[in-house]
Amino acid sequence: LRSLPVITADFGDKVLVFHCASAPLPIIADNTIENQREFRSVMEAELPCYLHWLLNEWEIPEELRTYGDGSNATRFGFREYHAPCIKDELFDDTPAAQLMSLIDSATFKRGGSFPSDDEEGGGVAECRLWDIIGDKPTGAALWHGKAETLQMLLTSEGGYFCNVATMAKKLFQHNKCSSLLGRLYADEHFRDVRLSKGDTREWKGWIIGPPSV
């Protein structure tokens, strides 16, 4: 699995990914030379029938010929298929997945900005990323800022102490935050669901929201 690239929007239509399980065929339950020869003979006899069925009887269902937006699936003649369990495992083992995991696990604390519950004002001592005001859209539970700002926040260099700073520093030693956010945005599970582009006239930014309940 590590030899396969992450299945993104610009790559996904070029590959079919199946999850196959091994199962003994009854005809060769005993793996002898004689049974292997019998199996080959049966397959050779059945293939012409299977080919006739494919060419003359079976038709690709219409829902497999087109995408949700109505465009034709032309690369294979039908929509690509990616086994969900394989696709998820490919993503889970990437630095981009690690970044999202750190974002979801991160809590932030800044002295004086988030008073404890027993202090006047009744604030909270810790907050999550989407609680940090920054330049986020008014009234939305979203964080809005630059990739560099996010990296500084996660590594406790942006005016807040972050509980995942040690792991974040290791991640960013060999990965650019902007590149990882781009990989997340390329994944349909995150694009415009958890992560959106938030460019302004002055800088390129990102909008990150909390996980769905």
JSON list of C-alpha atoms in Angstrom, two decimals:
[
{"chain": "A", "resi": 1, "resn": "LEU", "atom": "CA", "xyz": [0.00, 0.00, 0.00]},
{"chain": "A", "resi": 2, "resn": "ARG", "atom": "CA", "xyz": [2.86, 2.39, 0.75]},
{"chain": "A", "resi": 3, "resn": "SER", "atom": "CA", "xyz": [3.92, 2.22, -2.90]},
{"chain": "A", "resi": 4, "resn": "LEU", "atom": "CA", "xyz": [0.60, 3.72, -4.05]},
{"chain": "A", "resi": 5, "resn": "PRO", "atom": "CA", "xyz": [0.01, 7.49, -4.08]},
{"chain": "A", "resi": 6, "resn": "VAL", "atom": "CA", "xyz": [-2.88, 9.01, -2.17]},
{"chain": "A", "resi": 7, "resn": "ILE", "atom": "CA", "xyz": [-6.05, 8.79, -4.25]},
{"chain": "A", "resi": 8, "resn": "THR", "atom": "CA", "xyz": [-6.82, 12.44, -4.99]},
{"chain": "A", "resi": 9, "resn": "ALA", "atom": "CA", "xyz": [-9.21, 14.06, -7.44]},
{"chain": "A", "resi": 10, "resn": "ASP", "atom": "CA", "xyz": [-6.56, 14.42, -10.17]},
{"chain": "A", "resi": 11, "resn": "PHE", "atom": "CA", "xyz": [-5.35, 10.83, -9.80]},
{"chain": "A", "resi": 12, "resn": "GLY", "atom": "CA", "xyz": [-8.42, 8.86, -8.76]},
{"chain": "A", "resi": 13, "resn": "ASP", "atom": "CA", "xyz": [-9.93, 8.49, -12.23]},
{"chain": "A", "resi": 14, "resn": "LYS", "atom": "CA", "xyz": [-6.74, 6.81, -13.48]},
{"chain": "A", "resi": 15, "resn": "VAL", "atom": "CA", "xyz": [-6.82, 3.76, -11.22]},
{"chain": "A", "resi": 16, "resn": "LEU", "atom": "CA", "xyz": [-9.12, 0.98, -10.05]},
{"chain": "A", "resi": 17, "resn": "VAL", "atom": "CA", "xyz": [-8.54, -0.27, -6.51]},
{"chain": "A", "resi": 18, "resn": "PHE", "atom": "CA", "xyz": [-10.12, -3.52, -5.35]},
{"chain": "A", "resi": 19, "resn": "HIS", "atom": "CA", "xyz": [-10.06, -5.31, -2.04]},
{"chain": "A", "resi": 20, "resn": "CYS", "atom": "CA", "xyz": [-9.69, -9.02, -2.71]},
{"chain": "A", "resi": 21, "resn": "ALA", "atom": "CA", "xyz": [-9.77, -11.90, -0.29]},
{"chain": "A", "resi": 22, "resn": "SER", "atom": "CA", "xyz": [-8.12, -15.23, -1.00]},
{"chain": "A", "resi": 23, "resn": "ALA", "atom": "CA", "xyz": [-10.36, -18.27, -1.05]},
{"chain": "A", "resi": 24, "resn": "PRO", "atom": "CA", "xyz": [-9.59, -21.83, -2.12]},
{"chain": "A", "resi": 25, "resn": "LEU", "atom": "CA", "xyz": [-11.28, -22.97, -5.30]},
{"chain": "A", "resi": 26, "resn": "PRO", "atom": "CA", "xyz": [-13.02, -26.31, -4.82]},
{"chain": "A", "resi": 27, "resn": "ILE", "atom": "CA", "xyz": [-11.50, -27.79, -7.92]},
{"chain": "A", "resi": 28, "resn": "ILE", "atom": "CA", "xyz": [-7.96, -27.29, -6.62]},
{"chain": "A", "resi": 29, "resn": "ALA", "atom": "CA", "xyz": [-8.52, -27.75, -2.92]},
{"chain": "A", "resi": 30, "resn": "ASP", "atom": "CA", "xyz": [-5.57, -30.12, -3.08]},
{"chain": "A", "resi": 31, "resn": "ASN", "atom": "CA", "xyz": [-2.82, -28.26, -4.87]},
{"chain": "A", "resi": 32, "resn": "THR", "atom": "CA", "xyz": [-1.58, -31.11, -7.00]},
{"chain": "A", "resi": 33, "resn": "ILE", "atom": "CA", "xyz": [-0.35, -31.03, -10.60]},
{"chain": "A", "resi": 34, "resn": "GLU", "atom": "CA", "xyz": [-3.40, -33.02, -11.70]},
{"chain": "A", "resi": 35, "resn": "ASN", "atom": "CA", "xyz": [-5.84, -30.58, -10.04]},
{"chain": "A", "resi": 36, "resn": "GLN", "atom": "CA", "xyz": [-4.04, -27.58, -11.50]},
{"chain": "A", "resi": 37, "resn": "ARG", "atom": "CA", "xyz": [-4.35, -29.09, -14.97]},
{"chain": "A", "resi": 38, "resn": "GLU", "atom": "CA", "xyz": [-8.05, -29.77, -14.40]},
{"chain": "A", "resi": 39, "resn": "PHE", "atom": "CA", "xyz": [-8.58, -26.20, -13.22]},
{"chain": "A", "resi": 40, "resn": "ARG", "atom": "CA", "xyz": [-6.87, -24.82, -16.32]},
{"chain": "A", "resi": 41, "resn": "SER", "atom": "CA", "xyz": [-8.98, -27.04, -18.55]},
{"chain": "A", "resi": 42, "resn": "VAL", "atom": "CA", "xyz": [-12.23, -25.86, -16.92]},
{"chain": "A", "resi": 43, "resn": "MET", "atom": "CA", "xyz": [-11.21, -22.19, -17.22]},
{"chain": "A", "resi": 44, "resn": "GLU", "atom": "CA", "xyz": [-10.34, -22.56, -20.91]},
{"chain": "A", "resi": 45, "resn": "ALA", "atom": "CA", "xyz": [-13.70, -24.21, -21.55]},
{"chain": "A", "resi": 46, "resn": "GLU", "atom": "CA", "xyz": [-15.66, -21.49, -19.72]},
{"chain": "A", "resi": 47, "resn": "LEU", "atom": "CA", "xyz": [-13.89, -18.39, -21.09]},
{"chain": "A", "resi": 48, "resn": "PRO", "atom": "CA", "xyz": [-15.66, -18.34, -24.51]},
{"chain": "A", "resi": 49, "resn": "CYS", "atom": "CA", "xyz": [-19.05, -18.36, -22.74]},
{"chain": "A", "resi": 50, "resn": "TYR", "atom": "CA", "xyz": [-17.98, -15.57, -20.42]},
{"chain": "A", "resi": 51, "resn": "LEU", "atom": "CA", "xyz": [-16.65, -13.52, -23.33]},
{"chain": "A", "resi": 52, "resn": "HIS", "atom": "CA", "xyz": [-19.92, -13.98, -25.24]},
{"chain": "A", "resi": 53, "resn": "TRP", "atom": "CA", "xyz": [-21.87, -12.77, -22.21]},
{"chain": "A", "resi": 54, "resn": "LEU", "atom": "CA", "xyz": [-19.66, -9.69, -21.81]},
{"chain": "A", "resi": 55, "resn": "LEU", "atom": "CA", "xyz": [-19.82, -8.72, -25.49]},
{"chain": "A", "resi": 56, "resn": "ASN", "atom": "CA", "xyz": [-23.42, -9.58, -26.38]},
{"chain": "A", "resi": 57, "resn": "GLU", "atom": "CA", "xyz": [-25.55, -9.66, -23.25]},
{"chain": "A", "resi": 58, "resn": "TRP", "atom": "CA", "xyz": [-24.20, -7.58, -20.39]},
{"chain": "A", "resi": 59, "resn": "GLU", "atom": "CA", "xyz": [-24.42, -3.79, -20.55]},
{"chain": "A", "resi": 60, "resn": "ILE", "atom": "CA", "xyz": [-22.66, -1.27, -18.33]},
{"chain": "A", "resi": 61, "resn": "PRO", "atom": "CA", "xyz": [-25.33, 0.27, -16.07]},
{"chain": "A", "resi": 62, "resn": "GLU", "atom": "CA", "xyz": [-26.08, 3.89, -16.89]},
{"chain": "A", "resi": 63, "resn": "GLU", "atom": "CA", "xyz": [-25.20, 5.04, -13.38]},
{"chain": "A", "resi": 64, "resn": "LEU", "atom": "CA", "xyz": [-21.66, 3.75, -13.93]},
{"chain": "A", "resi": 65, "resn": "ARG", "atom": "CA", "xyz": [-21.26, 5.56, -17.24]},
{"chain": "A", "resi": 66, "resn": "THR", "atom": "CA", "xyz": [-21.58, 9.08, -15.82]},
{"chain": "A", "resi": 67, "resn": "TYR", "atom": "CA", "xyz": [-20.51, 11.07, -12.78]},
{"chain": "A", "resi": 68, "resn": "GLY", "atom": "CA", "xyz": [-22.75, 12.93, -10.38]},
{"chain": "A", "resi": 69, "resn": "ASP", "atom": "CA", "xyz": [-22.40, 16.14, -12.41]},
{"chain": "A", "resi": 70, "resn": "GLY", "atom": "CA", "xyz": [-23.62, 14.40, -15.58]},
{"chain": "A", "resi": 71, "resn": "SER", "atom": "CA", "xyz": [-20.22, 14.21, -17.30]},
{"chain": "A", "resi": 72, "resn": "ASN", "atom": "CA", "xyz": [-19.27, 10.99, -19.06]},
{"chain": "A", "resi": 73, "resn": "ALA", "atom": "CA", "xyz": [-16.81, 8.55, -17.51]},
{"chain": "A", "resi": 74, "resn": "THR", "atom": "CA", "xyz": [-14.56, 8.16, -20.53]},
{"chain": "A", "resi": 75, "resn": "ARG", "atom": "CA", "xyz": [-11.25, 6.83, -19.23]},
{"chain": "A", "resi": 76, "resn": "PHE", "atom": "CA", "xyz": [-12.43, 3.24, -18.64]},
{"chain": "A", "resi": 77, "resn": "GLY", "atom": "CA", "xyz": [-15.89, 3.55, -20.14]},
{"chain": "A", "resi": 78, "resn": "PHE", "atom": "CA", "xyz": [-17.30, 3.43, -16.62]},
{"chain": "A", "resi": 79, "resn": "ARG", "atom": "CA", "xyz": [-16.73, 5.17, -13.31]},
{"chain": "A", "resi": 80, "resn": "GLU", "atom": "CA", "xyz": [-13.58, 4.25, -11.42]},
{"chain": "A", "resi": 81, "resn": "TYR", "atom": "CA", "xyz": [-13.91, 2.20, -8.25]},
{"chain": "A", "resi": 82, "resn": "HIS", "atom": "CA", "xyz": [-11.83, 2.53, -5.09]},
{"chain": "A", "resi": 83, "resn": "ALA", "atom": "CA", "xyz": [-12.49, 0.07, -2.30]},
{"chain": "A", "resi": 84, "resn": "PRO", "atom": "CA", "xyz": [-13.28, 2.30, 0.70]},
{"chain": "A", "resi": 85, "resn": "CYS", "atom": "CA", "xyz": [-11.21, 0.28, 3.17]},
{"chain": "A", "resi": 86, "resn": "ILE", "atom": "CA", "xyz": [-8.12, 0.54, 0.94]},
{"chain": "A", "resi": 87, "resn": "LYS", "atom": "CA", "xyz": [-8.64, 4.20, 0.13]},
{"chain": "A", "resi": 88, "resn": "ASP", "atom": "CA", "xyz": [-9.03, 5.10, 3.80]},
{"chain": "A", "resi": 89, "resn": "GLU", "atom": "CA", "xyz": [-5.94, 3.14, 4.77]},
{"chain": "A", "resi": 90, "resn": "LEU", "atom": "CA", "xyz": [-3.90, 4.84, 2.05]},
{"chain": "A", "resi": 91, "resn": "PHE", "atom": "CA", "xyz": [-4.88, 8.22, 3.44]},
{"chain": "A", "resi": 92, "resn": "ASP", "atom": "CA", "xyz": [-4.54, 7.34, 7.12]},
{"chain": "A", "resi": 93, "resn": "ASP", "atom": "CA", "xyz": [-0.85, 6.56, 6.62]},
{"chain": "A", "resi": 94, "resn": "THR", "atom": "CA", "xyz": [0.06, 9.99, 5.20]},
{"chain": "A", "resi": 95, "resn": "PRO", "atom": "CA", "xyz": [1.50, 13.17, 6.74]},
{"chain": "A", "resi": 96, "resn": "ALA", "atom": "CA", "xyz": [-1.67, 15.01, 5.66]},
{"chain": "A", "resi": 97, "resn": "ALA", "atom": "CA", "xyz": [-3.78, 12.65, 7.76]},
{"chain": "A", "resi": 98, "resn": "GLN", "atom": "CA", "xyz": [-1.43, 13.21, 10.66]},
{"chain": "A", "resi": 99, "resn": "LEU", "atom": "CA", "xyz": [-1.89, 16.96, 10.32]},
{"chain": "A", "resi": 100, "resn": "MET", "atom": "CA", "xyz": [-5.67, 16.67, 10.50]},
{"chain": "A", "resi": 101, "resn": "SER", "atom": "CA", "xyz": [-5.34, 14.36, 13.51]},
{"chain": "A", "resi": 102, "resn": "LEU", "atom": "CA", "xyz": [-3.16, 16.96, 15.25]},
{"chain": "A", "resi": 103, "resn": "ILE", "atom": "CA", "xyz": [-5.64, 19.73, 14.41]},
{"chain": "A", "resi": 104, "resn": "ASP", "atom": "CA", "xyz": [-8.49, 17.71, 15.91]},
{"chain": "A", "resi": 105, "resn": "SER", "atom": "CA", "xyz": [-6.47, 16.84, 19.03]},
{"chain": "A", "resi": 106, "resn": "ALA", "atom": "CA", "xyz": [-4.96, 20.27, 19.62]},
{"chain": "A", "resi": 107, "resn": "THR", "atom": "CA", "xyz": [-5.97, 22.49, 22.52]},
{"chain": "A", "resi": 108, "resn": "PHE", "atom": "CA", "xyz": [-4.54, 25.96, 23.00]},
{"chain": "A", "resi": 109, "resn": "LYS", "atom": "CA", "xyz": [-3.92, 28.13, 26.04]},
{"chain": "A", "resi": 110, "resn": "ARG", "atom": "CA", "xyz": [-2.80, 31.72, 26.33]},
{"chain": "A", "resi": 111, "resn": "GLY", "atom": "CA", "xyz": [-2.31, 33.41, 29.69]},
{"chain": "A", "resi": 112, "resn": "GLY", "atom": "CA", "xyz": [-4.92, 36.05, 30.45]},
{"chain": "A", "resi": 113, "resn": "SER", "atom": "CA", "xyz": [-6.93, 35.52, 27.28]},
{"chain": "A", "resi": 114, "resn": "PHE", "atom": "CA", "xyz": [-8.92, 32.54, 28.52]},
{"chain": "A", "resi": 115, "resn": "PRO", "atom": "CA", "xyz": [-9.56, 32.96, 32.29]},
{"chain": "A", "resi": 116, "resn": "SER", "atom": "CA", "xyz": [-10.53, 29.89, 34.28]},
{"chain": "A", "resi": 117, "resn": "ASP", "atom": "CA", "xyz": [-14.16, 29.25, 35.18]},
{"chain": "A", "resi": 118, "resn": "ASP", "atom": "CA", "xyz": [-13.77, 30.53, 38.72]},
{"chain": "A", "resi": 119, "resn": "GLU", "atom": "CA", "xyz": [-12.32, 33.86, 37.58]},
{"chain": "A", "resi": 120, "resn": "GLU", "atom": "CA", "xyz": [-14.40, 36.92, 36.86]},
{"chain": "A", "resi": 121, "resn": "GLY", "atom": "CA", "xyz": [-15.73, 36.75, 33.33]},
{"chain": "A", "resi": 122, "resn": "GLY", "atom": "CA", "xyz": [-16.29, 32.98, 33.38]},
{"chain": "A", "resi": 123, "resn": "GLY", "atom": "CA", "xyz": [-14.11, 32.16, 30.37]},
{"chain": "A", "resi": 124, "resn": "VAL", "atom": "CA", "xyz": [-12.33, 28.89, 29.69]},
{"chain": "A", "resi": 125, "resn": "ALA", "atom": "CA", "xyz": [-8.66, 28.08, 30.20]},
{"chain": "A", "resi": 126, "resn": "GLU", "atom": "CA", "xyz": [-8.30, 26.15, 26.94]},
{"chain": "A", "resi": 127, "resn": "CYS", "atom": "CA", "xyz": [-9.72, 26.51, 23.48]},
{"chain": "A", "resi": 128, "resn": "ARG", "atom": "CA", "xyz": [-9.71, 24.67, 20.16]},
{"chain": "A", "resi": 129, "resn": "LEU", "atom": "CA", "xyz": [-8.36, 25.91, 16.84]},
{"chain": "A", "resi": 130, "resn": "TRP", "atom": "CA", "xyz": [-11.76, 27.11, 15.57]},
{"chain": "A", "resi": 131, "resn": "ASP", "atom": "CA", "xyz": [-12.25, 29.09, 18.83]},
{"chain": "A", "resi": 132, "resn": "ILE", "atom": "CA", "xyz": [-9.27, 31.32, 18.03]},
{"chain": "A", "resi": 133, "resn": "ILE", "atom": "CA", "xyz": [-10.71, 34.44, 16.48]},
{"chain": "A", "resi": 134, "resn": "GLY", "atom": "CA", "xyz": [-7.85, 35.51, 14.20]},
{"chain": "A", "resi": 135, "resn": "ASP", "atom": "CA", "xyz": [-9.33, 36.57, 10.86]},
{"chain": "A", "resi": 136, "resn": "LYS", "atom": "CA", "xyz": [-12.16, 34.09, 10.82]},
{"chain": "A", "resi": 137, "resn": "PRO", "atom": "CA", "xyz": [-15.53, 34.95, 9.21]},
{"chain": "A", "resi": 138, "resn": "THR", "atom": "CA", "xyz": [-17.79, 36.72, 11.70]},
{"chain": "A", "resi": 139, "resn": "GLY", "atom": "CA", "xyz": [-20.18, 34.44, 13.54]},
{"chain": "A", "resi": 140, "resn": "ALA", "atom": "CA", "xyz": [-18.79, 31.17, 12.17]},
{"chain": "A", "resi": 141, "resn": "ALA", "atom": "CA", "xyz": [-17.16, 28.45, 14.28]},
{"chain": "A", "resi": 142, "resn": "LEU", "atom": "CA", "xyz": [-14.23, 28.35, 11.89]},
{"chain": "A", "resi": 143, "resn": "TRP", "atom": "CA", "xyz": [-10.55, 29.18, 11.95]},
{"chain": "A", "resi": 144, "resn": "HIS", "atom": "CA", "xyz": [-9.35, 31.39, 9.10]},
{"chain": "A", "resi": 145, "resn": "GLY", "atom": "CA", "xyz": [-5.69, 32.09, 8.52]},
{"chain": "A", "resi": 146, "resn": "LYS", "atom": "CA", "xyz": [-2.48, 31.34, 6.64]},
{"chain": "A", "resi": 147, "resn": "ALA", "atom": "CA", "xyz": [-0.72, 27.98, 6.59]},
{"chain": "A", "resi": 148, "resn": "GLU", "atom": "CA", "xyz": [2.26, 29.60, 8.28]},
{"chain": "A", "resi": 149, "resn": "THR", "atom": "CA", "xyz": [0.03, 30.86, 11.10]},
{"chain": "A", "resi": 150, "resn": "LEU", "atom": "CA", "xyz": [-1.44, 27.39, 11.58]},
{"chain": "A", "resi": 151, "resn": "GLN", "atom": "CA", "xyz": [2.04, 25.89, 11.79]},
{"chain": "A", "resi": 152, "resn": "MET", "atom": "CA", "xyz": [3.05, 28.47, 14.39]},
{"chain": "A", "resi": 153, "resn": "LEU", "atom": "CA", "xyz": [-0.07, 27.77, 16.46]},
{"chain": "A", "resi": 154, "resn": "LEU", "atom": "CA", "xyz": [0.43, 24.00, 16.43]},
{"chain": "A", "resi": 155, "resn": "THR", "atom": "CA", "xyz": [4.10, 24.35, 17.39]},
{"chain": "A", "resi": 156, "resn": "SER", "atom": "CA", "xyz": [3.40, 26.78, 20.28]},
{"chain": "A", "resi": 157, "resn": "GLU", "atom": "CA", "xyz": [5.06, 29.65, 18.43]},
{"chain": "A", "resi": 158, "resn": "GLY", "atom": "CA", "xyz": [1.95, 31.70, 17.66]},
{"chain": "A", "resi": 159, "resn": "GLY", "atom": "CA", "xyz": [1.23, 33.22, 21.06]},
{"chain": "A", "resi": 160, "resn": "TYR", "atom": "CA", "xyz": [-0.49, 30.10, 22.40]},
{"chain": "A", "resi": 161, "resn": "PHE", "atom": "CA", "xyz": [0.71, 26.97, 24.14]},
{"chain": "A", "resi": 162, "resn": "CYS", "atom": "CA", "xyz": [-0.39, 23.88, 22.20]},
{"chain": "A", "resi": 163, "resn": "ASN", "atom": "CA", "xyz": [-0.57, 20.39, 23.69]},
{"chain": "A", "resi": 164, "resn": "VAL", "atom": "CA", "xyz": [0.55, 18.70, 20.43]},
{"chain": "A", "resi": 165, "resn": "ALA", "atom": "CA", "xyz": [3.52, 21.01, 19.78]},
{"chain": "A", "resi": 166, "resn": "THR", "atom": "CA", "xyz": [6.15, 18.27, 20.08]},
{"chain": "A", "resi": 167, "resn": "MET", "atom": "CA", "xyz": [4.46, 16.04, 17.48]},
{"chain": "A", "resi": 168, "resn": "ALA", "atom": "CA", "xyz": [3.71, 19.02, 15.25]},
{"chain": "A", "resi": 169, "resn": "LYS", "atom": "CA", "xyz": [7.36, 20.09, 15.21]},
{"chain": "A", "resi": 170, "resn": "LYS", "atom": "CA", "xyz": [8.38, 16.59, 14.12]},
{"chain": "A", "resi": 171, "resn": "LEU", "atom": "CA", "xyz": [5.77, 16.62, 11.37]},
{"chain": "A", "resi": 172, "resn": "PHE", "atom": "CA", "xyz": [6.85, 20.01, 10.01]},
{"chain": "A", "resi": 173, "resn": "GLN", "atom": "CA", "xyz": [10.52, 19.07, 9.99]},
{"chain": "A", "resi": 174, "resn": "HIS", "atom": "CA", "xyz": [10.00, 17.27, 6.69]},
{"chain": "A", "resi": 175, "resn": "ASN", "atom": "CA", "xyz": [6.63, 18.61, 5.48]},
{"chain": "A", "resi": 176, "resn": "LYS", "atom": "CA", "xyz": [5.39, 22.07, 4.56]},
{"chain": "A", "resi": 177, "resn": "CYS", "atom": "CA", "xyz": [2.12, 22.96, 6.22]},
{"chain": "A", "resi": 178, "resn": "SER", "atom": "CA", "xyz": [0.82, 24.55, 3.01]},
{"chain": "A", "resi": 179, "resn": "SER", "atom": "CA", "xyz": [1.52, 21.35, 1.05]},
{"chain": "A", "resi": 180, "resn": "LEU", "atom": "CA", "xyz": [-0.25, 19.18, 3.63]},
{"chain": "A", "resi": 181, "resn": "LEU", "atom": "CA", "xyz": [-3.29, 21.45, 3.60]},
{"chain": "A", "resi": 182, "resn": "GLY", "atom": "CA", "xyz": [-3.29, 21.17, -0.19]},
{"chain": "A", "resi": 183, "resn": "ARG", "atom": "CA", "xyz": [-3.31, 17.38, 0.06]},
{"chain": "A", "resi": 184, "resn": "LEU", "atom": "CA", "xyz": [-6.22, 17.52, 2.50]},
{"chain": "A", "resi": 185, "resn": "TYR", "atom": "CA", "xyz": [-8.10, 19.85, 0.18]},
{"chain": "A", "resi": 186, "resn": "ALA", "atom": "CA", "xyz": [-7.59, 17.42, -2.70]},
{"chain": "A", "resi": 187, "resn": "ASP", "atom": "CA", "xyz": [-9.46, 14.74, -0.73]},
{"chain": "A", "resi": 188, "resn": "GLU", "atom": "CA", "xyz": [-13.22, 14.86, -1.29]},
{"chain": "A", "resi": 189, "resn": "HIS", "atom": "CA", "xyz": [-13.84, 13.90, 2.35]},
{"chain": "A", "resi": 190, "resn": "PHE", "atom": "CA", "xyz": [-12.31, 17.19, 3.52]},
{"chain": "A", "resi": 191, "resn": "ARG", "atom": "CA", "xyz": [-12.68, 19.62, 0.61]},
{"chain": "A", "resi": 192, "resn": "ASP", "atom": "CA", "xyz": [-15.36, 22.19, 1.47]},
{"chain": "A", "resi": 193, "resn": "VAL", "atom": "CA", "xyz": [-16.43, 19.97, 4.38]},
{"chain": "A", "resi": 194, "resn": "ARG", "atom": "CA", "xyz": [-13.67, 20.45, 6.94]},
{"chain": "A", "resi": 195, "resn": "LEU", "atom": "CA", "xyz": [-11.34, 22.57, 4.85]},
{"chain": "A", "resi": 196, "resn": "SER", "atom": "CA", "xyz": [-11.89, 25.38, 2.36]},
{"chain": "A", "resi": 197, "resn": "LYS", "atom": "CA", "xyz": [-9.70, 27.92, 0.64]},
{"chain": "A", "resi": 198, "resn": "GLY", "atom": "CA", "xyz": [-9.84, 31.29, 2.32]},
{"chain": "A", "resi": 199, "resn": "ASP", "atom": "CA", "xyz": [-7.70, 33.57, 0.15]},
{"chain": "A", "resi": 200, "resn": "THR", "atom": "CA", "xyz": [-7.88, 37.31, 0.71]},
{"chain": "A", "resi": 201, "resn": "ARG", "atom": "CA", "xyz": [-6.51, 40.18, -1.34]},
{"chain": "A", "resi": 202, "resn": "GLU", "atom": "CA", "xyz": [-3.38, 40.20, 0.78]},
{"chain": "A", "resi": 203, "resn": "TRP", "atom": "CA", "xyz": [-2.62, 36.52, 1.40]},
{"chain": "A", "resi": 204, "resn": "LYS", "atom": "CA", "xyz": [-3.53, 32.94, 0.62]},
{"chain": "A", "resi": 205, "resn": "GLY", "atom": "CA", "xyz": [-5.42, 31.35, 3.45]},
{"chain": "A", "resi": 206, "resn": "TRP", "atom": "CA", "xyz": [-7.44, 28.41, 4.65]},
{"chain": "A", "resi": 207, "resn": "ILE", "atom": "CA", "xyz": [-10.69, 27.97, 6.54]},
{"chain": "A", "resi": 208, "resn": "ILE", "atom": "CA", "xyz": [-10.79, 24.99, 8.90]},
{"chain": "A", "resi": 209, "resn": "GLY", "atom": "CA", "xyz": [-13.86, 23.80, 10.76]},
{"chain": "A", "resi": 210, "resn": "PRO", "atom": "CA", "xyz": [-14.46, 21.31, 13.58]},
{"chain": "A", "resi": 211, "resn": "PRO", "atom": "CA", "xyz": [-15.28, 17.66, 12.92]},
{"chain": "A", "resi": 212, "resn": "SER", "atom": "CA", "xyz": [-18.93, 16.90, 12.38]},
{"chain": "A", "resi": 213, "resn": "VAL", "atom": "CA", "xyz": [-20.76, 15.55, 15.40]}
]
